[in-house]
Amino acid sequence: MIDLIAHNLAPIMFTTVMAMLLLGYPVAFTLAAGGLIYFVLGVELSHISSEIRLFWPLLQSHPERIFGIMYNDTLLSIPFFTLMGIILERSRMAEDLLDTIGQLFGPVRGGLAYAVILVGALLGATTGVVAASVMAMGLISLPIMLRYKYNGPLVSGTIAASGTLAQIVPPSLVLIVMADQLGRSVGDMYVGALYPALMIIAAYCLYIFVITMIKPEWAPALPREARTLGDGVTSLFIMIAIGVALYFLGHELLFTGIESPEWQMVAALAFGVLTVYICALINRGMNLNVISRLAQQVIIVMVPPLALIFLVLGTIFLGIATPTEGGAMGAAGAMIIAAAKGRMSIGILKNALDATTRLSAFVMMILIGARVFGLTFYGINGNVWIEDLMLALPGGEYGFLIVVTIIVFILGCFLDFFEIAFIMVPLLAPVAQSHGIDLVWFGIILGINLQTSFLTPPFGFSLFYLRSVAPEGQWKDKVTGELRDGIRTLDIYKGVVPFIIIQFLAIMAVIAFPGLVMHYKGEAVVTDPNTIEIKIPEQSNPGGAAGPNFGLPPIGSEGQTPAAGQAPTLGLPPLDFGGGAAPATTPAPPPALGLPPLELGTPPAAQPATPAPAPAPAIDLSKPPVIN
């Protein structure tokens, strides 16, 4: 029995810890306690099973592993992006965006639903926090959509799904954690997630469009009396065209002196956008009515968050800033925007810092628990067990991806994405590498999967967030004073089902077409091997034949052609070991190895001068010298 336990300690440990997590015990303490308890068991069983490699001094590595978390620059961007999102949420940016975009799309059937989807994408690109996005849009847009007779399940599903876009739209906290756990660049994860995120947003809008064609009464257009900003779309297009023209003017004429093409583009873009924004402010401040109220409001409300998104993501994509630096600029920009709108106060800043500190501490504690769990799990060959289990799956890399998608989807119904990222991803990443799967592609698939798990009944987190702010029974509309039916829990569950199907189709599309993510590597230069030509510079040799010299000096001393019978020196000084240089007309004597002539009994000075000796035969160094 003991042998059986020792042999299967890894699956026993994994199953026990996961069961405790699903029962609702605190994640960080469950991971740490499980790691320490099974560490003790592993040490005691290490003499029974050779698969267990745990010993007591290994505990001394924990302090260094924990300090390694604190020194992680990648995770430093999490508090920056969290602070940015909370300040923007406290400054009521979501309210302004929903009102303005709702007015812009008001004449279109389903206009409010389109507005919710686009605002969800913008909030995802600025706040990056699902709870803030879902609750903000639930509080603001849900009463308005119900007021204008939108279908209840459609309303709840659109709000819940749009709020989860913060999971995959950069700068997502999920992508930051994935990049850290997979050992890849955050910038690569952001670039790789761009096309899948745009694809999902377009699929949501396409679903709303189909609904308006099949069931137009489910998503009616805003009545004319509700469009307080009136018409003026033509004026908005004219202002956009002016901004584009100013960009090209700056890029081609005004800022050509900037050497860096990235900074030249940034300067031209800032010139065009700021000019249009200042014109809208002047038009409103002086009541000039040169542009329509709708165009004026759209420009004034939309430019600051879009500029903030470019400040964060644009600088990261262009390679100007790292993700941590981009997060710091985003947090500073959010505070500037809130202060410019007069919505920044000490209380708001204090609450934002409070929430940021709690979230950062929550992430750090889970990471510490995951490190303690990981040390024990790897010490009992748990990674080998996971790898053998996953590599045995049929279907190769696609079979592995489908099974992992199902497992992570199920776990996402019960666990937070931080817990899944810190527990499962380090175990699955080596298997993915063994299959030859690109880890950025793998991380994007997991990110979309986790986004889907936020919507799945009965434990999807977005469903709980929306349930907490949506009226369940009858409620009184503050604007019209009428009593209206609330949103039932069943309506929320029914409403998210089509969006779950869209999410699954998106996962399958990313698996089937890796190019949606792989563009982050850039375009590879393809060269035809048949067109490769190698040219070697020619150098004339003493015999007149041309040949390569491989970068060496010309053969022969000082570049001169050696005399007949003289060996080439390869550009080295002549080999003279104390015997003097031989005349050029006679063959060079053999080297004397720096020793005097071997003549016993006669001093060297008494010997008469003799002509240069004839060349001696080669000396056989394997035998002792012969002394005459």
Short mmCIF file of N, CA and C in Angstrom, two decimals, residues 519-577:
data_model
loop_
_atom_site.label_atom_id
_atom_site.label_comp_id
_atom_site.label_asym_id
_atom_site.label_seq_id
_atom_site.Cartn_x
_atom_site.Cartn_y
_atom_site.Cartn_z
N HIS A 519 1.06 36.56 -36.45
CA HIS A 519 1.54 37.78 -37.11
C HIS A 519 2.45 38.59 -36.20
N TYR A 520 2.45 38.29 -34.89
CA TYR A 520 3.31 39.04 -33.97
C TYR A 520 4.79 38.84 -34.29
N LYS A 521 5.12 37.75 -35.00
CA LYS A 521 6.51 37.50 -35.37
C LYS A 521 6.97 38.34 -36.55
N GLY A 522 6.03 38.99 -37.24
CA GLY A 522 6.39 39.74 -38.43
C GLY A 522 6.47 38.82 -39.63
N GLU A 523 6.69 39.42 -40.79
CA GLU A 523 6.78 38.65 -42.01
C GLU A 523 8.17 38.05 -42.15
N ALA A 524 8.24 36.75 -42.33
CA ALA A 524 9.52 36.08 -42.51
C ALA A 524 10.03 36.30 -43.94
N VAL A 525 11.30 36.52 -44.07
CA VAL A 525 11.92 36.70 -45.38
C VAL A 525 12.20 35.32 -45.97
N VAL A 526 11.55 35.02 -47.09
CA VAL A 526 11.69 33.71 -47.75
C VAL A 526 12.69 33.86 -48.89
N THR A 527 13.73 33.04 -48.89
CA THR A 527 14.77 33.09 -49.92
C THR A 527 14.81 31.76 -50.65
N ASP A 528 14.86 31.86 -51.99
CA ASP A 528 14.97 30.66 -52.81
C ASP A 528 16.42 30.18 -52.79
N PRO A 529 16.67 28.97 -52.32
CA PRO A 529 18.07 28.50 -52.25
C PRO A 529 18.75 28.45 -53.61
N ASN A 530 17.94 28.32 -54.68
CA ASN A 530 18.54 28.25 -56.02
C ASN A 530 19.11 29.59 -56.48
N THR A 531 18.69 30.67 -55.82
CA THR A 531 19.19 31.98 -56.22
C THR A 531 20.39 32.44 -55.41
N ILE A 532 20.83 31.61 -54.45
CA ILE A 532 21.98 32.00 -53.62
C ILE A 532 23.27 31.79 -54.41
N GLU A 533 24.11 32.80 -54.49
CA GLU A 533 25.38 32.72 -55.20
C GLU A 533 26.49 33.16 -54.26
N ILE A 534 27.50 32.33 -54.10
CA ILE A 534 28.64 32.63 -53.23
C ILE A 534 29.82 33.02 -54.10
N LYS A 535 30.34 34.19 -53.89
CA LYS A 535 31.50 34.68 -54.63
C LYS A 535 32.69 34.79 -53.69
N ILE A 536 33.81 34.16 -54.05
CA ILE A 536 35.02 34.19 -53.25
C ILE A 536 36.05 35.04 -53.98
N PRO A 537 36.61 36.07 -53.35
CA PRO A 537 37.62 36.89 -54.02
C PRO A 537 38.85 36.07 -54.38
N GLU A 538 39.40 36.33 -55.57
CA GLU A 538 40.54 35.57 -56.07
C GLU A 538 41.84 36.26 -55.72
N GLN A 539 42.89 35.44 -55.51
CA GLN A 539 44.24 35.94 -55.22
C GLN A 539 45.24 35.09 -55.98
N SER A 540 46.13 35.71 -56.72
CA SER A 540 47.10 34.94 -57.52
C SER A 540 48.14 34.31 -56.62
N ASN A 541 48.42 33.02 -56.88
CA ASN A 541 49.40 32.26 -56.12
C ASN A 541 50.75 32.29 -56.85
N PRO A 542 51.85 31.85 -56.18
CA PRO A 542 53.15 31.87 -56.84
C PRO A 542 53.18 31.09 -58.14
N GLY A 543 52.44 30.02 -58.21
CA GLY A 543 52.48 29.23 -59.43
C GLY A 543 51.64 29.80 -60.54
N GLY A 544 51.00 30.94 -60.31
CA GLY A 544 50.20 31.55 -61.33
C GLY A 544 48.75 31.15 -61.24
N ALA A 545 48.39 30.13 -60.47
CA ALA A 545 47.00 29.72 -60.35
C ALA A 545 46.28 30.58 -59.34
N ALA A 546 45.07 30.92 -59.65
CA ALA A 546 44.29 31.77 -58.74
C ALA A 546 43.64 30.91 -57.68
N GLY A 547 43.52 31.42 -56.48
CA GLY A 547 42.90 30.67 -55.40
C GLY A 547 42.55 31.60 -54.25
N PRO A 548 41.73 31.15 -53.34
CA PRO A 548 41.33 32.01 -52.22
C PRO A 548 42.45 32.17 -51.20
N ASN A 549 42.48 33.35 -50.56
CA ASN A 549 43.46 33.54 -49.49
C ASN A 549 42.81 33.62 -48.12
N PHE A 550 41.42 33.53 -48.06
CA PHE A 550 40.69 33.46 -46.79
C PHE A 550 41.05 34.60 -45.84
N GLY A 551 41.32 35.78 -46.37
CA GLY A 551 41.60 36.93 -45.52
C GLY A 551 42.99 36.98 -44.98
N LEU A 552 43.90 36.02 -45.34
CA LEU A 552 45.27 36.03 -44.83
C LEU A 552 46.14 36.95 -45.69
N PRO A 553 47.26 37.40 -45.19
CA PRO A 553 48.16 38.22 -46.01
C PRO A 553 48.70 37.40 -47.17
N PRO A 554 49.20 38.07 -48.21
CA PRO A 554 49.71 37.33 -49.38
C PRO A 554 50.81 36.37 -48.97
N ILE A 555 50.85 35.23 -49.65
CA ILE A 555 51.85 34.22 -49.35
C ILE A 555 53.22 34.74 -49.79
N GLY A 556 54.16 34.78 -48.85
CA GLY A 556 55.48 35.34 -49.14
C GLY A 556 55.77 36.49 -48.22
N SER A 557 56.97 36.64 -47.78
CA SER A 557 57.35 37.69 -46.84
C SER A 557 57.21 39.05 -47.48
N GLU A 558 56.54 39.96 -46.73
CA GLU A 558 56.35 41.34 -47.16
C GLU A 558 55.61 41.41 -48.50
N GLY A 559 54.84 40.38 -48.80
CA GLY A 559 54.10 40.38 -50.05
C GLY A 559 54.96 40.10 -51.26
N GLN A 560 56.29 39.72 -51.11
CA GLN A 560 57.16 39.45 -52.24
C GLN A 560 57.08 37.98 -52.61
N THR A 561 57.35 37.72 -53.90
CA THR A 561 57.38 36.34 -54.37
C THR A 561 58.65 35.67 -53.89
N PRO A 562 58.61 34.51 -53.25
CA PRO A 562 59.82 33.88 -52.75
C PRO A 562 60.71 33.41 -53.88
N ALA A 563 62.01 33.40 -53.59
CA ALA A 563 62.99 32.96 -54.59
C ALA A 563 62.87 31.46 -54.80
N ALA A 564 63.44 31.03 -55.90
CA ALA A 564 63.40 29.60 -56.22
C ALA A 564 64.08 28.80 -55.11
N GLY A 565 63.46 27.77 -54.69
CA GLY A 565 64.02 26.90 -53.65
C GLY A 565 63.74 27.37 -52.25
N GLN A 566 63.15 28.56 -52.06
CA GLN A 566 62.88 29.09 -50.71
C GLN A 566 61.43 28.81 -50.35
N ALA A 567 61.22 28.31 -49.15
CA ALA A 567 59.86 27.96 -48.72
C ALA A 567 59.06 29.21 -48.44
N PRO A 568 57.76 29.23 -48.69
CA PRO A 568 56.94 30.40 -48.36
C PRO A 568 56.88 30.59 -46.86
N THR A 569 56.82 31.85 -46.45
CA THR A 569 56.84 32.18 -45.01
C THR A 569 55.50 32.56 -44.47
N LEU A 570 54.46 32.62 -45.35
CA LEU A 570 53.11 32.97 -44.90
C LEU A 570 53.07 34.31 -44.19
N GLY A 571 53.91 35.25 -44.59
CA GLY A 571 53.90 36.57 -43.99
C GLY A 571 54.58 36.65 -42.67
N LEU A 572 55.28 35.57 -42.20
CA LEU A 572 55.95 35.57 -40.91
C LEU A 572 57.41 35.99 -41.11
N PRO A 573 58.09 36.47 -40.06
CA PRO A 573 59.52 36.78 -40.19
C PRO A 573 60.31 35.50 -40.45
N PRO A 574 61.49 35.63 -41.07
CA PRO A 574 62.29 34.41 -41.38
C PRO A 574 62.68 33.68 -40.11
N LEU A 575 62.73 32.36 -40.21
CA LEU A 575 63.08 31.52 -39.06
C LEU A 575 64.60 31.57 -38.86
N ASP A 576 65.04 32.49 -38.02
CA ASP A 576 66.47 32.62 -37.72
C ASP A 576 66.64 32.46 -36.23
N PHE A 577 67.14 31.31 -35.79
CA PHE A 577 67.29 31.05 -34.35
C PHE A 577 68.73 31.34 -33.91
#
